[in-house]
Amino acid sequence: MSYLDGKTIIITGASSGIGAATALALAGHHANLILAARRMDKLQQVAGQCKAAGAREVIPLLCDVAKRADIDRAVQTAVEKFARFDVMIANAGYGF
């Protein structure tokens, strides 16, 4: 049993790169994941991979971190579904 087993984790920028890799790593520890990003098609692919890798539950969520309402919705989703969240990984970014 992992110390992350059953913990709820929100990850922004989860549709690719470091965010997706982090999500997959945490999935193997049986965490509940809320995956937030702007590209729902890629986010759903990562969500499927996380589920296959062992995540307890995975919720893909359309989210632009430049919009406060989107961040509030991610937090609200965690609280409504899991009564809390344990970790938030603010990974979203833009490369040039």
Short mmCIF file of N, CA and C in Angstrom, two decimals:
data_model
loop_
_atom_site.label_atom_id
_atom_site.label_comp_id
_atom_site.label_asym_id
_atom_site.label_seq_id
_atom_site.Cartn_x
_atom_site.Cartn_y
_atom_site.Cartn_z
N MET A 1 0.84 -1.18 0.00
CA MET A 1 0.00 0.00 0.00
C MET A 1 0.89 1.25 0.00
N SER A 2 0.55 2.19 -0.84
CA SER A 2 1.29 3.43 -0.98
C SER A 2 0.71 4.51 -0.07
N TYR A 3 1.54 5.43 0.36
CA TYR A 3 1.04 6.56 1.17
C TYR A 3 0.12 7.46 0.36
N LEU A 4 0.10 7.32 -0.96
CA LEU A 4 -0.79 8.11 -1.81
C LEU A 4 -2.10 7.39 -2.12
N ASP A 5 -2.21 6.15 -1.69
CA ASP A 5 -3.40 5.35 -1.95
C ASP A 5 -4.64 6.07 -1.41
N GLY A 6 -5.56 6.39 -2.32
CA GLY A 6 -6.80 7.05 -1.93
C GLY A 6 -6.72 8.55 -1.74
N LYS A 7 -5.54 9.13 -1.86
CA LYS A 7 -5.40 10.58 -1.75
C LYS A 7 -5.97 11.22 -3.02
N THR A 8 -6.46 12.43 -2.89
CA THR A 8 -7.03 13.15 -4.03
C THR A 8 -6.07 14.25 -4.45
N ILE A 9 -5.73 14.23 -5.74
CA ILE A 9 -4.72 15.14 -6.27
C ILE A 9 -5.25 15.84 -7.51
N ILE A 10 -5.14 17.16 -7.52
CA ILE A 10 -5.49 17.97 -8.69
C ILE A 10 -4.18 18.30 -9.41
N ILE A 11 -4.16 18.09 -10.73
CA ILE A 11 -2.97 18.41 -11.52
C ILE A 11 -3.39 19.32 -12.67
N THR A 12 -2.85 20.53 -12.73
CA THR A 12 -3.11 21.39 -13.88
C THR A 12 -2.05 21.12 -14.95
N GLY A 13 -2.40 21.39 -16.18
CA GLY A 13 -1.48 21.12 -17.28
C GLY A 13 -1.26 19.63 -17.47
N ALA A 14 -2.30 18.84 -17.20
CA ALA A 14 -2.17 17.38 -17.17
C ALA A 14 -2.33 16.71 -18.53
N SER A 15 -2.53 17.48 -19.59
CA SER A 15 -2.78 16.84 -20.88
C SER A 15 -1.51 16.44 -21.63
N SER A 16 -0.34 16.92 -21.18
CA SER A 16 0.90 16.57 -21.88
C SER A 16 2.11 16.87 -20.99
N GLY A 17 3.26 16.46 -21.47
CA GLY A 17 4.53 16.79 -20.81
C GLY A 17 4.62 16.33 -19.38
N ILE A 18 5.18 17.20 -18.54
CA ILE A 18 5.41 16.88 -17.13
C ILE A 18 4.09 16.60 -16.41
N GLY A 19 3.04 17.33 -16.74
CA GLY A 19 1.74 17.10 -16.10
C GLY A 19 1.20 15.71 -16.36
N ALA A 20 1.28 15.26 -17.61
CA ALA A 20 0.80 13.93 -17.97
C ALA A 20 1.67 12.86 -17.31
N ALA A 21 2.98 13.06 -17.33
CA ALA A 21 3.90 12.09 -16.71
C ALA A 21 3.66 12.00 -15.20
N THR A 22 3.41 13.13 -14.58
CA THR A 22 3.12 13.15 -13.14
C THR A 22 1.83 12.40 -12.85
N ALA A 23 0.81 12.66 -13.66
CA ALA A 23 -0.48 11.97 -13.49
C ALA A 23 -0.30 10.46 -13.59
N LEU A 24 0.45 10.01 -14.58
CA LEU A 24 0.67 8.57 -14.74
C LEU A 24 1.44 7.98 -13.57
N ALA A 25 2.43 8.70 -13.08
CA ALA A 25 3.19 8.22 -11.93
C ALA A 25 2.30 8.10 -10.69
N LEU A 26 1.45 9.09 -10.47
CA LEU A 26 0.56 9.07 -9.31
C LEU A 26 -0.53 8.03 -9.45
N ALA A 27 -0.94 7.76 -10.67
CA ALA A 27 -1.95 6.72 -10.91
C ALA A 27 -1.48 5.37 -10.40
N GLY A 28 -0.20 5.10 -10.56
CA GLY A 28 0.36 3.85 -10.09
C GLY A 28 0.34 3.70 -8.58
N HIS A 29 0.09 4.79 -7.88
CA HIS A 29 -0.01 4.77 -6.42
C HIS A 29 -1.47 4.76 -5.97
N HIS A 30 -2.39 4.54 -6.91
CA HIS A 30 -3.82 4.40 -6.64
C HIS A 30 -4.46 5.66 -6.06
N ALA A 31 -4.03 6.80 -6.55
CA ALA A 31 -4.61 8.08 -6.12
C ALA A 31 -5.88 8.37 -6.91
N ASN A 32 -6.72 9.24 -6.36
CA ASN A 32 -7.82 9.84 -7.11
C ASN A 32 -7.24 11.06 -7.81
N LEU A 33 -7.50 11.19 -9.11
CA LEU A 33 -6.89 12.28 -9.87
C LEU A 33 -7.94 13.16 -10.52
N ILE A 34 -7.75 14.46 -10.37
CA ILE A 34 -8.51 15.44 -11.14
C ILE A 34 -7.50 16.06 -12.09
N LEU A 35 -7.67 15.75 -13.36
CA LEU A 35 -6.73 16.19 -14.38
C LEU A 35 -7.32 17.41 -15.09
N ALA A 36 -6.64 18.52 -14.99
CA ALA A 36 -7.14 19.79 -15.53
C ALA A 36 -6.23 20.29 -16.64
N ALA A 37 -6.84 20.69 -17.75
CA ALA A 37 -6.08 21.25 -18.87
C ALA A 37 -7.04 21.87 -19.88
N ARG A 38 -6.47 22.54 -20.87
CA ARG A 38 -7.29 23.20 -21.90
C ARG A 38 -7.65 22.30 -23.07
N ARG A 39 -6.95 21.18 -23.23
CA ARG A 39 -7.19 20.32 -24.40
C ARG A 39 -7.87 19.02 -23.96
N MET A 40 -9.18 19.01 -24.05
CA MET A 40 -9.96 17.88 -23.54
C MET A 40 -9.64 16.58 -24.27
N ASP A 41 -9.38 16.63 -25.57
CA ASP A 41 -9.10 15.39 -26.29
C ASP A 41 -7.84 14.71 -25.74
N LYS A 42 -6.79 15.46 -25.54
CA LYS A 42 -5.55 14.90 -24.98
C LYS A 42 -5.74 14.53 -23.51
N LEU A 43 -6.51 15.32 -22.80
CA LEU A 43 -6.77 15.06 -21.39
C LEU A 43 -7.49 13.73 -21.21
N GLN A 44 -8.44 13.44 -22.08
CA GLN A 44 -9.17 12.18 -21.99
C GLN A 44 -8.25 10.99 -22.28
N GLN A 45 -7.30 11.17 -23.17
CA GLN A 45 -6.33 10.09 -23.44
C GLN A 45 -5.49 9.81 -22.19
N VAL A 46 -5.01 10.87 -21.56
CA VAL A 46 -4.21 10.71 -20.34
C VAL A 46 -5.06 10.09 -19.23
N ALA A 47 -6.31 10.51 -19.14
CA ALA A 47 -7.21 9.95 -18.12
C ALA A 47 -7.37 8.45 -18.31
N GLY A 48 -7.53 8.01 -19.55
CA GLY A 48 -7.64 6.58 -19.82
C GLY A 48 -6.38 5.82 -19.44
N GLN A 49 -5.23 6.40 -19.73
CA GLN A 49 -3.96 5.78 -19.36
C GLN A 49 -3.81 5.70 -17.84
N CYS A 50 -4.25 6.75 -17.16
CA CYS A 50 -4.17 6.76 -15.69
C CYS A 50 -5.06 5.69 -15.08
N LYS A 51 -6.24 5.55 -15.62
CA LYS A 51 -7.16 4.53 -15.12
C LYS A 51 -6.54 3.14 -15.30
N ALA A 52 -5.95 2.92 -16.48
CA ALA A 52 -5.32 1.63 -16.77
C ALA A 52 -4.10 1.39 -15.88
N ALA A 53 -3.45 2.47 -15.45
CA ALA A 53 -2.25 2.37 -14.61
C ALA A 53 -2.57 2.16 -13.13
N GLY A 54 -3.86 2.26 -12.76
CA GLY A 54 -4.22 1.96 -11.39
C GLY A 54 -4.85 3.07 -10.57
N ALA A 55 -5.10 4.23 -11.18
CA ALA A 55 -5.77 5.30 -10.42
C ALA A 55 -7.13 4.81 -9.94
N ARG A 56 -7.50 5.22 -8.75
CA ARG A 56 -8.82 4.83 -8.22
C ARG A 56 -9.92 5.47 -9.06
N GLU A 57 -9.89 6.78 -9.13
CA GLU A 57 -10.84 7.52 -9.96
C GLU A 57 -10.09 8.62 -10.69
N VAL A 58 -10.54 8.92 -11.90
CA VAL A 58 -9.92 9.97 -12.70
C VAL A 58 -11.02 10.85 -13.27
N ILE A 59 -10.89 12.15 -13.03
CA ILE A 59 -11.85 13.11 -13.56
C ILE A 59 -11.10 14.10 -14.46
N PRO A 60 -11.31 14.02 -15.78
CA PRO A 60 -10.73 15.03 -16.66
C PRO A 60 -11.59 16.28 -16.62
N LEU A 61 -10.96 17.44 -16.53
CA LEU A 61 -11.71 18.68 -16.36
C LEU A 61 -11.12 19.77 -17.24
N LEU A 62 -11.94 20.34 -18.09
CA LEU A 62 -11.51 21.45 -18.92
C LEU A 62 -11.20 22.65 -18.03
N CYS A 63 -9.98 23.17 -18.14
CA CYS A 63 -9.55 24.21 -17.21
C CYS A 63 -8.46 25.08 -17.84
N ASP A 64 -8.67 26.36 -17.81
CA ASP A 64 -7.66 27.34 -18.22
C ASP A 64 -7.24 28.07 -16.94
N VAL A 65 -6.00 27.87 -16.51
CA VAL A 65 -5.57 28.44 -15.23
C VAL A 65 -5.52 29.96 -15.25
N ALA A 66 -5.63 30.56 -16.42
CA ALA A 66 -5.69 32.02 -16.50
C ALA A 66 -7.07 32.54 -16.10
N LYS A 67 -8.02 31.63 -15.90
CA LYS A 67 -9.38 32.01 -15.52
C LYS A 67 -9.67 31.52 -14.11
N ARG A 68 -9.84 32.44 -13.20
CA ARG A 68 -10.07 32.11 -11.79
C ARG A 68 -11.26 31.17 -11.62
N ALA A 69 -12.30 31.37 -12.39
CA ALA A 69 -13.49 30.51 -12.28
C ALA A 69 -13.16 29.05 -12.60
N ASP A 70 -12.24 28.82 -13.53
CA ASP A 70 -11.86 27.45 -13.88
C ASP A 70 -11.11 26.79 -12.72
N ILE A 71 -10.24 27.53 -12.06
CA ILE A 71 -9.52 26.98 -10.90
C ILE A 71 -10.50 26.70 -9.77
N ASP A 72 -11.42 27.63 -9.53
CA ASP A 72 -12.43 27.43 -8.50
C ASP A 72 -13.25 26.17 -8.79
N ARG A 73 -13.57 25.93 -10.07
CA ARG A 73 -14.35 24.75 -10.45
C ARG A 73 -13.56 23.47 -10.18
N ALA A 74 -12.26 23.49 -10.42
CA ALA A 74 -11.43 22.30 -10.15
C ALA A 74 -11.45 21.97 -8.65
N VAL A 75 -11.29 22.98 -7.83
CA VAL A 75 -11.32 22.78 -6.37
C VAL A 75 -12.71 22.31 -5.94
N GLN A 76 -13.73 22.94 -6.46
CA GLN A 76 -15.10 22.57 -6.11
C GLN A 76 -15.40 21.13 -6.52
N THR A 77 -14.91 20.72 -7.67
CA THR A 77 -15.11 19.35 -8.13
C THR A 77 -14.49 18.36 -7.14
N ALA A 78 -13.29 18.64 -6.69
CA ALA A 78 -12.62 17.77 -5.72
C ALA A 78 -13.41 17.68 -4.42
N VAL A 79 -13.86 18.80 -3.94
CA VAL A 79 -14.59 18.83 -2.67
C VAL A 79 -15.94 18.12 -2.80
N GLU A 80 -16.63 18.34 -3.92
CA GLU A 80 -17.93 17.69 -4.11
C GLU A 80 -17.79 16.18 -4.27
N LYS A 81 -16.80 15.74 -5.02
CA LYS A 81 -16.65 14.32 -5.32
C LYS A 81 -15.96 13.55 -4.20
N PHE A 82 -14.93 14.15 -3.58
CA PHE A 82 -14.11 13.42 -2.62
C PHE A 82 -14.10 14.05 -1.22
N ALA A 83 -14.85 15.12 -1.03
CA ALA A 83 -14.96 15.85 0.25
C ALA A 83 -13.70 16.62 0.61
N ARG A 84 -12.67 16.57 -0.26
CA ARG A 84 -11.43 17.28 0.00
C ARG A 84 -10.48 17.05 -1.16
N PHE A 85 -9.34 17.73 -1.11
CA PHE A 85 -8.21 17.33 -1.94
C PHE A 85 -6.97 17.43 -1.06
N ASP A 86 -6.01 16.58 -1.33
CA ASP A 86 -4.82 16.49 -0.50
C ASP A 86 -3.63 17.25 -1.08
N VAL A 87 -3.56 17.30 -2.40
CA VAL A 87 -2.43 17.94 -3.08
C VAL A 87 -2.95 18.62 -4.34
N MET A 88 -2.39 19.78 -4.63
CA MET A 88 -2.66 20.43 -5.92
C MET A 88 -1.31 20.72 -6.56
N ILE A 89 -1.11 20.19 -7.75
CA ILE A 89 0.14 20.40 -8.48
C ILE A 89 -0.14 21.42 -9.57
N ALA A 90 0.39 22.62 -9.39
CA ALA A 90 0.20 23.73 -10.33
C ALA A 90 1.27 23.65 -11.41
N ASN A 91 1.00 22.85 -12.42
CA ASN A 91 1.98 22.53 -13.44
C ASN A 91 1.73 23.27 -14.76
N ALA A 92 0.56 23.82 -14.97
CA ALA A 92 0.22 24.42 -16.27
C ALA A 92 1.21 25.52 -16.63
N GLY A 93 1.56 25.54 -17.88
CA GLY A 93 2.50 26.56 -18.35
C GLY A 93 2.46 26.63 -19.86
N TYR A 94 3.20 27.54 -20.38
CA TYR A 94 3.24 27.74 -21.83
C TYR A 94 4.69 27.87 -22.25
N GLY A 95 5.09 27.06 -23.20
CA GLY A 95 6.47 27.12 -23.69
C GLY A 95 6.55 27.92 -24.97
N PHE A 96 7.69 28.52 -25.20
CA PHE A 96 7.90 29.29 -26.41
C PHE A 96 8.69 28.49 -27.41
#
